[in-house]
mmCIF file of C-alpha atoms and ligand atoms in Angstrom:
data_model
loop_
_atom_site.group_PDB
_atom_site.id
_atom_site.type_symbol
_atom_site.label_atom_id
_atom_site.label_comp_id
_atom_site.label_asym_id
_atom_site.label_seq_id
_atom_site.Cartn_x
_atom_site.Cartn_y
_atom_site.Cartn_z
ATOM 1 C CA MET R 1 8.415 -20.916 -12.363
ATOM 2 C CA ALA R 2 12.286 -21.750 -11.555
ATOM 3 C CA PHE R 3 14.458 -18.883 -9.316
ATOM 4 C CA SER R 4 17.421 -17.980 -10.790
ATOM 5 C CA GLU R 5 20.722 -18.268 -8.711
ATOM 6 C CA ASP R 6 20.399 -14.407 -8.133
ATOM 7 C CA GLU R 7 17.204 -14.887 -7.086
ATOM 8 C CA VAL R 8 17.908 -17.610 -4.587
ATOM 9 C CA GLU R 9 20.468 -15.535 -2.653
ATOM 10 C CA ARG R 10 18.212 -12.107 -3.216
ATOM 11 C CA TYR R 11 15.259 -14.065 -1.245
ATOM 12 C CA ALA R 12 17.419 -16.245 0.824
ATOM 13 C CA ARG R 13 15.994 -14.636 4.306
ATOM 14 C CA HIS R 14 12.387 -15.192 2.903
ATOM 15 C CA LEU R 15 13.178 -18.927 1.758
ATOM 16 C CA VAL R 16 14.422 -19.795 5.407
ATOM 17 C CA LEU R 17 11.545 -18.621 7.079
ATOM 18 C CA SER R 18 8.885 -21.693 7.044
ATOM 19 C CA GLU R 19 6.079 -19.148 6.669
ATOM 20 C CA LEU R 20 7.409 -18.010 3.285
ATOM 21 C CA GLY R 21 9.936 -20.506 2.074
ATOM 22 C CA GLY R 22 9.810 -21.400 -1.802
ATOM 23 C CA PRO R 23 6.214 -21.280 -1.951
ATOM 24 C CA GLY R 24 5.486 -17.877 -0.433
ATOM 25 C CA GLN R 25 8.591 -16.880 -2.586
ATOM 26 C CA GLN R 26 6.979 -18.298 -5.712
ATOM 27 C CA ALA R 27 3.532 -16.752 -4.646
ATOM 28 C CA LEU R 28 5.067 -13.056 -4.331
ATOM 29 C CA LYS R 29 6.459 -13.790 -7.745
ATOM 30 C CA ARG R 30 3.404 -14.202 -9.502
ATOM 31 C CA ALA R 31 1.385 -11.343 -7.187
ATOM 32 C CA ARG R 32 0.444 -8.028 -8.841
ATOM 33 C CA VAL R 33 -0.314 -5.270 -6.404
ATOM 34 C CA LEU R 34 -1.569 -2.157 -7.137
ATOM 35 C CA ILE R 35 -0.236 0.905 -4.915
ATOM 36 C CA VAL R 36 -2.637 3.532 -5.029
ATOM 37 C CA GLY R 37 -0.630 6.899 -4.523
ATOM 38 C CA VAL R 38 2.695 6.786 -4.582
ATOM 39 C CA GLY R 39 3.603 9.310 -0.997
ATOM 40 C CA GLY R 40 3.942 9.088 2.557
ATOM 41 C CA VAL R 41 2.746 5.569 3.024
ATOM 42 C CA GLY R 42 2.756 4.506 -0.969
ATOM 43 C CA ALA R 43 6.568 4.905 -1.206
ATOM 44 C CA PRO R 44 7.873 3.062 1.363
ATOM 45 C CA ALA R 45 5.886 0.409 1.055
ATOM 46 C CA ALA R 46 6.602 0.113 -2.698
ATOM 47 C CA LEU R 47 10.180 -0.185 -1.849
ATOM 48 C CA TYR R 48 9.569 -3.042 0.760
ATOM 49 C CA LEU R 49 7.453 -4.822 -1.918
ATOM 50 C CA ALA R 50 9.633 -4.654 -4.807
ATOM 51 C CA ALA R 51 12.423 -5.742 -2.443
ATOM 52 C CA ALA R 52 10.213 -8.781 -1.539
ATOM 53 C CA GLY R 53 9.915 -9.955 -5.097
ATOM 54 C CA VAL R 54 6.191 -8.768 -5.509
ATOM 55 C CA GLY R 55 6.231 -9.997 -9.338
ATOM 56 C CA THR R 56 4.569 -7.089 -10.731
ATOM 57 C CA LEU R 57 3.761 -3.533 -9.407
ATOM 58 C CA GLY R 58 1.465 -1.290 -10.413
ATOM 59 C CA LEU R 59 2.016 2.438 -9.615
ATOM 60 C CA ILE R 60 -0.689 4.928 -9.495
ATOM 61 C CA ASP R 61 -0.249 8.723 -8.933
ATOM 62 C CA ASP R 62 -0.856 11.879 -11.437
ATOM 63 C CA ASP R 63 1.734 13.995 -8.969
ATOM 64 C CA VAL R 64 5.155 15.139 -9.681
ATOM 65 C CA VAL R 65 7.963 14.640 -6.613
ATOM 66 C CA GLY R 66 8.148 18.098 -4.270
ATOM 67 C CA LEU R 67 10.983 18.886 -2.314
ATOM 68 C CA SER R 68 8.713 19.103 1.153
ATOM 69 C CA ASN R 69 7.730 15.151 -0.134
ATOM 70 C CA LEU R 70 11.369 14.094 0.881
ATOM 71 C CA GLN R 71 11.354 14.309 4.234
ATOM 72 C CA ARG R 72 9.453 10.984 4.389
ATOM 73 C CA GLN R 73 9.119 9.534 0.906
ATOM 74 C CA ILE R 74 12.014 7.942 0.221
ATOM 75 C CA ALA R 75 11.695 6.229 -2.557
ATOM 76 C CA PHE R 76 12.556 9.679 -4.182
ATOM 77 C CA SER R 77 15.650 11.793 -4.107
ATOM 78 C CA THR R 78 16.562 15.310 -4.588
ATOM 79 C CA PRO R 79 17.640 15.427 -8.506
ATOM 80 C CA GLU R 80 13.863 13.965 -8.656
ATOM 81 C CA VAL R 81 12.069 17.082 -7.791
ATOM 82 C CA GLY R 82 9.712 17.991 -10.284
ATOM 83 C CA ARG R 83 9.623 14.333 -12.013
ATOM 84 C CA PRO R 84 6.484 12.182 -11.988
ATOM 85 C CA LYS R 85 6.446 10.183 -9.168
ATOM 86 C CA VAL R 86 5.568 7.163 -11.163
ATOM 87 C CA GLU R 87 8.497 7.846 -13.428
ATOM 88 C CA ALA R 88 10.984 7.954 -10.552
ATOM 89 C CA ALA R 89 9.534 5.584 -8.184
ATOM 90 C CA ALA R 90 10.053 3.251 -11.145
ATOM 91 C CA VAL R 91 13.667 3.918 -11.932
ATOM 92 C CA ARG R 92 14.269 3.540 -8.479
ATOM 93 C CA LEU R 93 12.419 0.125 -7.864
ATOM 94 C CA GLY R 94 13.665 -1.484 -11.151
ATOM 95 C CA ASP R 95 17.335 -0.412 -9.626
ATOM 96 C CA LEU R 96 16.293 -2.122 -6.270
ATOM 97 C CA ASN R 97 15.175 -5.228 -8.071
ATOM 98 C CA PRO R 98 15.073 -6.002 -11.684
ATOM 99 C CA HIS R 99 12.846 -8.879 -11.211
ATOM 100 C CA VAL R 100 10.021 -6.639 -10.306
ATOM 101 C CA ALA R 101 8.132 -5.594 -13.422
ATOM 102 C CA ILE R 102 6.700 -2.049 -12.972
ATOM 103 C CA GLU R 103 3.631 -0.862 -14.707
ATOM 104 C CA THR R 104 2.865 2.754 -14.230
ATOM 105 C CA PHE R 105 -0.107 4.733 -14.480
ATOM 106 C CA GLN R 106 0.232 8.733 -14.114
ATOM 107 C CA GLU R 107 -3.455 9.831 -13.788
ATOM 108 C CA ARG R 108 -5.702 10.240 -10.487
ATOM 109 C CA LEU R 109 -8.226 7.241 -9.832
ATOM 110 C CA THR R 110 -11.093 7.939 -11.108
ATOM 111 C CA ASP R 111 -14.732 6.484 -11.539
ATOM 112 C CA ALA R 112 -13.808 5.938 -14.577
ATOM 113 C CA ASN R 113 -10.816 3.864 -14.566
ATOM 114 C CA ALA R 114 -10.795 2.644 -10.904
ATOM 115 C CA ALA R 115 -12.800 -0.568 -11.729
ATOM 116 C CA GLU R 116 -10.448 -1.377 -14.500
ATOM 117 C CA ARG R 117 -6.973 -0.283 -13.151
ATOM 118 C CA ILE R 118 -8.047 -2.646 -10.025
ATOM 119 C CA ALA R 119 -9.260 -5.411 -11.820
ATOM 120 C CA ALA R 120 -6.091 -5.856 -13.641
ATOM 121 C CA PHE R 121 -4.464 -6.724 -10.066
ATOM 122 C CA ASP R 122 -4.826 -9.314 -7.140
ATOM 123 C CA ILE R 123 -4.122 -6.737 -4.342
ATOM 124 C CA VAL R 124 -4.777 -3.395 -3.866
ATOM 125 C CA LEU R 125 -2.572 -0.886 -1.767
ATOM 126 C CA ASP R 126 -4.555 2.465 -0.733
ATOM 127 C CA GLY R 127 -2.067 4.883 1.042
ATOM 128 C CA THR R 128 -4.118 8.010 -0.690
ATOM 129 C CA ASP R 129 -4.797 11.022 1.719
ATOM 130 C CA ASP R 130 -8.330 11.872 0.694
ATOM 131 C CA PHE R 131 -11.316 10.758 1.421
ATOM 132 C CA ALA R 132 -12.959 10.645 -1.717
ATOM 133 C CA THR R 133 -10.256 8.535 -3.328
ATOM 134 C CA ARG R 134 -10.246 5.704 -0.570
ATOM 135 C CA HIS R 135 -14.217 5.579 -0.884
ATOM 136 C CA ARG R 136 -13.732 4.848 -4.569
ATOM 137 C CA VAL R 137 -10.620 2.634 -4.348
ATOM 138 C CA ASN R 138 -12.691 0.850 -1.453
ATOM 139 C CA ALA R 139 -16.199 0.385 -3.769
ATOM 140 C CA ALA R 140 -13.728 -0.919 -6.873
ATOM 141 C CA CYS R 141 -12.470 -3.432 -4.785
ATOM 142 C CA VAL R 142 -15.586 -4.905 -3.152
ATOM 143 C CA ALA R 143 -16.875 -5.086 -6.431
ATOM 144 C CA THR R 144 -14.098 -6.855 -8.424
ATOM 145 C CA GLY R 145 -13.429 -8.615 -5.207
ATOM 146 C CA ARG R 146 -10.348 -7.611 -4.491
ATOM 147 C CA PRO R 147 -8.388 -7.442 -0.904
ATOM 148 C CA LEU R 148 -7.524 -4.148 0.313
ATOM 149 C CA VAL R 149 -4.484 -3.212 2.602
ATOM 150 C CA SER R 150 -5.274 0.628 3.738
ATOM 151 C CA GLY R 151 -2.521 2.853 5.682
ATOM 152 C CA ALA R 152 -2.993 6.051 6.879
ATOM 153 C CA LEU R 153 -1.087 8.734 8.645
ATOM 154 C CA GLY R 154 -1.079 12.317 10.477
ATOM 155 C CA ARG R 155 1.210 14.058 12.893
ATOM 156 C CA TRP R 156 2.445 11.573 14.837
ATOM 157 C CA SER R 157 0.046 8.567 14.872
ATOM 158 C CA GLY R 158 -1.123 6.239 11.988
ATOM 159 C CA GLN R 159 -3.506 2.926 11.185
ATOM 160 C CA VAL R 160 -3.250 0.086 8.918
ATOM 161 C CA GLY R 161 -6.360 -1.859 8.433
ATOM 162 C CA VAL R 162 -7.229 -4.651 5.842
ATOM 163 C CA PHE R 163 -10.716 -4.746 3.946
ATOM 164 C CA ALA R 164 -11.479 -8.411 2.254
ATOM 165 C CA GLY R 165 -15.393 -8.221 1.271
ATOM 166 C CA ARG R 166 -17.564 -7.543 4.502
ATOM 167 C CA PRO R 167 -16.704 -5.227 6.775
ATOM 168 C CA CYS R 168 -15.147 -3.020 3.975
ATOM 169 C CA TYR R 169 -13.407 0.391 4.267
ATOM 170 C CA GLN R 170 -16.973 2.391 3.909
ATOM 171 C CA CYS R 171 -18.245 0.446 7.383
ATOM 172 C CA LEU R 172 -15.224 2.103 9.288
ATOM 173 C CA VAL R 173 -15.715 5.691 7.294
ATOM 174 C CA SER R 174 -19.449 5.863 6.015
ATOM 175 C CA GLU R 175 -18.101 9.912 5.211
ATOM 176 C CA ALA R 176 -15.555 12.180 5.028
ATOM 177 C CA PRO R 177 -15.483 13.819 8.533
ATOM 178 C CA PRO R 178 -15.933 17.443 8.085
ATOM 179 C CA ASP R 179 -12.784 18.242 10.042
ATOM 180 C CA ALA R 180 -10.860 15.589 7.939
ATOM 181 C CA GLU R 181 -6.739 16.267 8.632
ATOM 182 C CA THR R 182 -4.632 16.082 6.024
ATOM 183 C CA CYS R 183 -0.699 15.875 6.254
ATOM 184 C CA SER R 184 -0.129 19.201 4.305
ATOM 185 C CA ARG R 185 -1.923 21.211 7.078
ATOM 186 C CA VAL R 186 -1.286 19.360 10.522
ATOM 187 C CA GLY R 187 2.125 17.816 9.478
ATOM 188 C CA VAL R 188 3.486 14.171 9.974
ATOM 189 C CA VAL R 189 6.975 12.702 11.259
ATOM 190 C CA GLY R 190 8.527 11.323 8.206
ATOM 191 C CA ALA R 191 9.672 7.921 10.121
ATOM 192 C CA LEU R 192 6.219 7.626 10.805
ATOM 193 C CA ALA R 193 5.323 7.441 7.266
ATOM 194 C CA GLY R 194 7.798 4.305 7.067
ATOM 195 C CA VAL R 195 6.525 2.377 9.760
ATOM 196 C CA VAL R 196 3.060 2.640 8.548
ATOM 197 C CA GLY R 197 4.341 1.835 5.009
ATOM 198 C CA ALA R 198 5.945 -1.048 6.172
ATOM 199 C CA MET R 199 3.213 -2.468 8.244
ATOM 200 C CA ALA R 200 0.784 -1.946 4.834
ATOM 201 C CA ALA R 201 3.581 -3.893 3.070
ATOM 202 C CA LEU R 202 4.191 -6.420 5.361
ATOM 203 C CA GLU R 203 0.319 -7.148 5.788
ATOM 204 C CA VAL R 204 0.401 -7.574 1.563
ATOM 205 C CA ILE R 205 3.111 -10.079 1.841
ATOM 206 C CA LYS R 206 1.187 -11.916 4.642
ATOM 207 C CA LEU R 207 -2.019 -11.860 2.096
ATOM 208 C CA ILE R 208 -0.293 -13.566 -0.818
ATOM 209 C CA ALA R 209 1.885 -15.776 1.225
ATOM 210 C CA HIS R 210 -1.206 -16.844 3.226
ATOM 211 C CA ALA R 211 1.237 -16.268 6.123
ATOM 212 C CA GLY R 212 0.034 -15.526 9.814
ATOM 213 C CA GLU R 213 -3.175 -13.509 10.576
ATOM 214 C CA PRO R 214 -3.673 -10.750 8.013
ATOM 215 C CA LEU R 215 -5.458 -7.564 9.620
ATOM 216 C CA VAL R 216 -8.868 -8.527 8.019
ATOM 217 C CA GLY R 217 -11.517 -6.996 9.732
ATOM 218 C CA ARG R 218 -9.425 -5.206 12.292
ATOM 219 C CA LEU R 219 -7.671 -2.145 12.737
ATOM 220 C CA LEU R 220 -4.289 -1.391 14.086
ATOM 221 C CA LEU R 221 -3.760 1.932 15.748
ATOM 222 C CA TYR R 222 -0.201 3.148 16.134
ATOM 223 C CA ASP R 223 0.280 6.136 18.444
ATOM 224 C CA GLY R 224 4.203 7.143 17.972
ATOM 225 C CA LEU R 225 4.558 9.815 20.569
ATOM 226 C CA ALA R 226 3.675 7.216 23.077
ATOM 227 C CA GLY R 227 5.034 4.065 21.292
ATOM 228 C CA THR R 228 2.130 2.312 22.071
ATOM 229 C CA ALA R 229 -0.245 0.184 19.617
ATOM 230 C CA ARG R 230 -3.586 -1.604 19.551
ATOM 231 C CA THR R 231 -6.031 -3.474 17.512
ATOM 232 C CA VAL R 232 -9.841 -3.043 17.076
ATOM 233 C CA ARG R 233 -12.227 -5.245 15.524
ATOM 234 C CA ILE R 234 -14.367 -2.947 12.371
ATOM 235 C CA ALA R 235 -18.060 -3.743 12.724
ATOM 236 C CA ALA R 236 -20.035 -4.076 9.607
ATOM 237 C CA ASP R 237 -22.204 -1.586 8.856
ATOM 238 C CA PRO R 238 -25.794 -3.334 8.289
ATOM 239 C CA GLY R 239 -26.700 -0.117 5.991
ATOM 240 C CA CYS R 240 -23.426 0.248 4.116
ATOM 241 C CA PRO R 241 -24.082 1.448 1.049
ATOM 242 C CA VAL R 242 -21.039 -0.636 -0.441
ATOM 243 C CA CYS R 243 -20.758 -3.913 1.045
ATOM 244 C CA GLY R 244 -24.126 -4.128 2.427
ATOM 245 C CA GLY R 245 -27.022 -6.783 1.590
HETATM 246 ZN ZN1 ZN U 301 -18.987 -2.130 3.634
#
């Protein structure tokens, strides 16, 4: 795939990076990335992945843009309140980079459609905030052999992890905690969504370009209030019902 003059100029800052360069940018152009949940994590991640030149972005979300989303989901603007998120995001991403093909799915990821949707893409970025969906995404990623980049946030802190085979997300979170917090209940600082979404997008880019050391089997924990981050190894659960032998 040859790049047009426009693309060479657009991706100039990537093309001079030794870890990306022409081959990395070509890999980005060939890649198909599915973003599950176009929200606090998914919306900023989608902007950076589109800007980076990922060839095909899939967006799955059944929700519409709400006024309370705009504090952190910077892919959307005020006139789009009430519009389906995948529709609004597709327009925004298409304006940002017309070289990116956008596939939209205005639906929830269910047991019935998860494997089919995920198998049609190379990498999955999960930014959803409910454990049932996260476990469903994880199970489908393990079953189809797709790497999963997972981002989560709440209040002032966030985390990003990459799962490729074993350990999987289910090893990390065996079941939904009974006191699971949601952003709508406990709140979240808007800028934190940008931090976590951008870190998740960065991990996707590293996986595609085989650059550096993706957070495979590791979890990066970012404490926004303290201004600190640490990375921990995720242990494989020998009895994991999803990835266990
Ligand atoms: Zn597992």
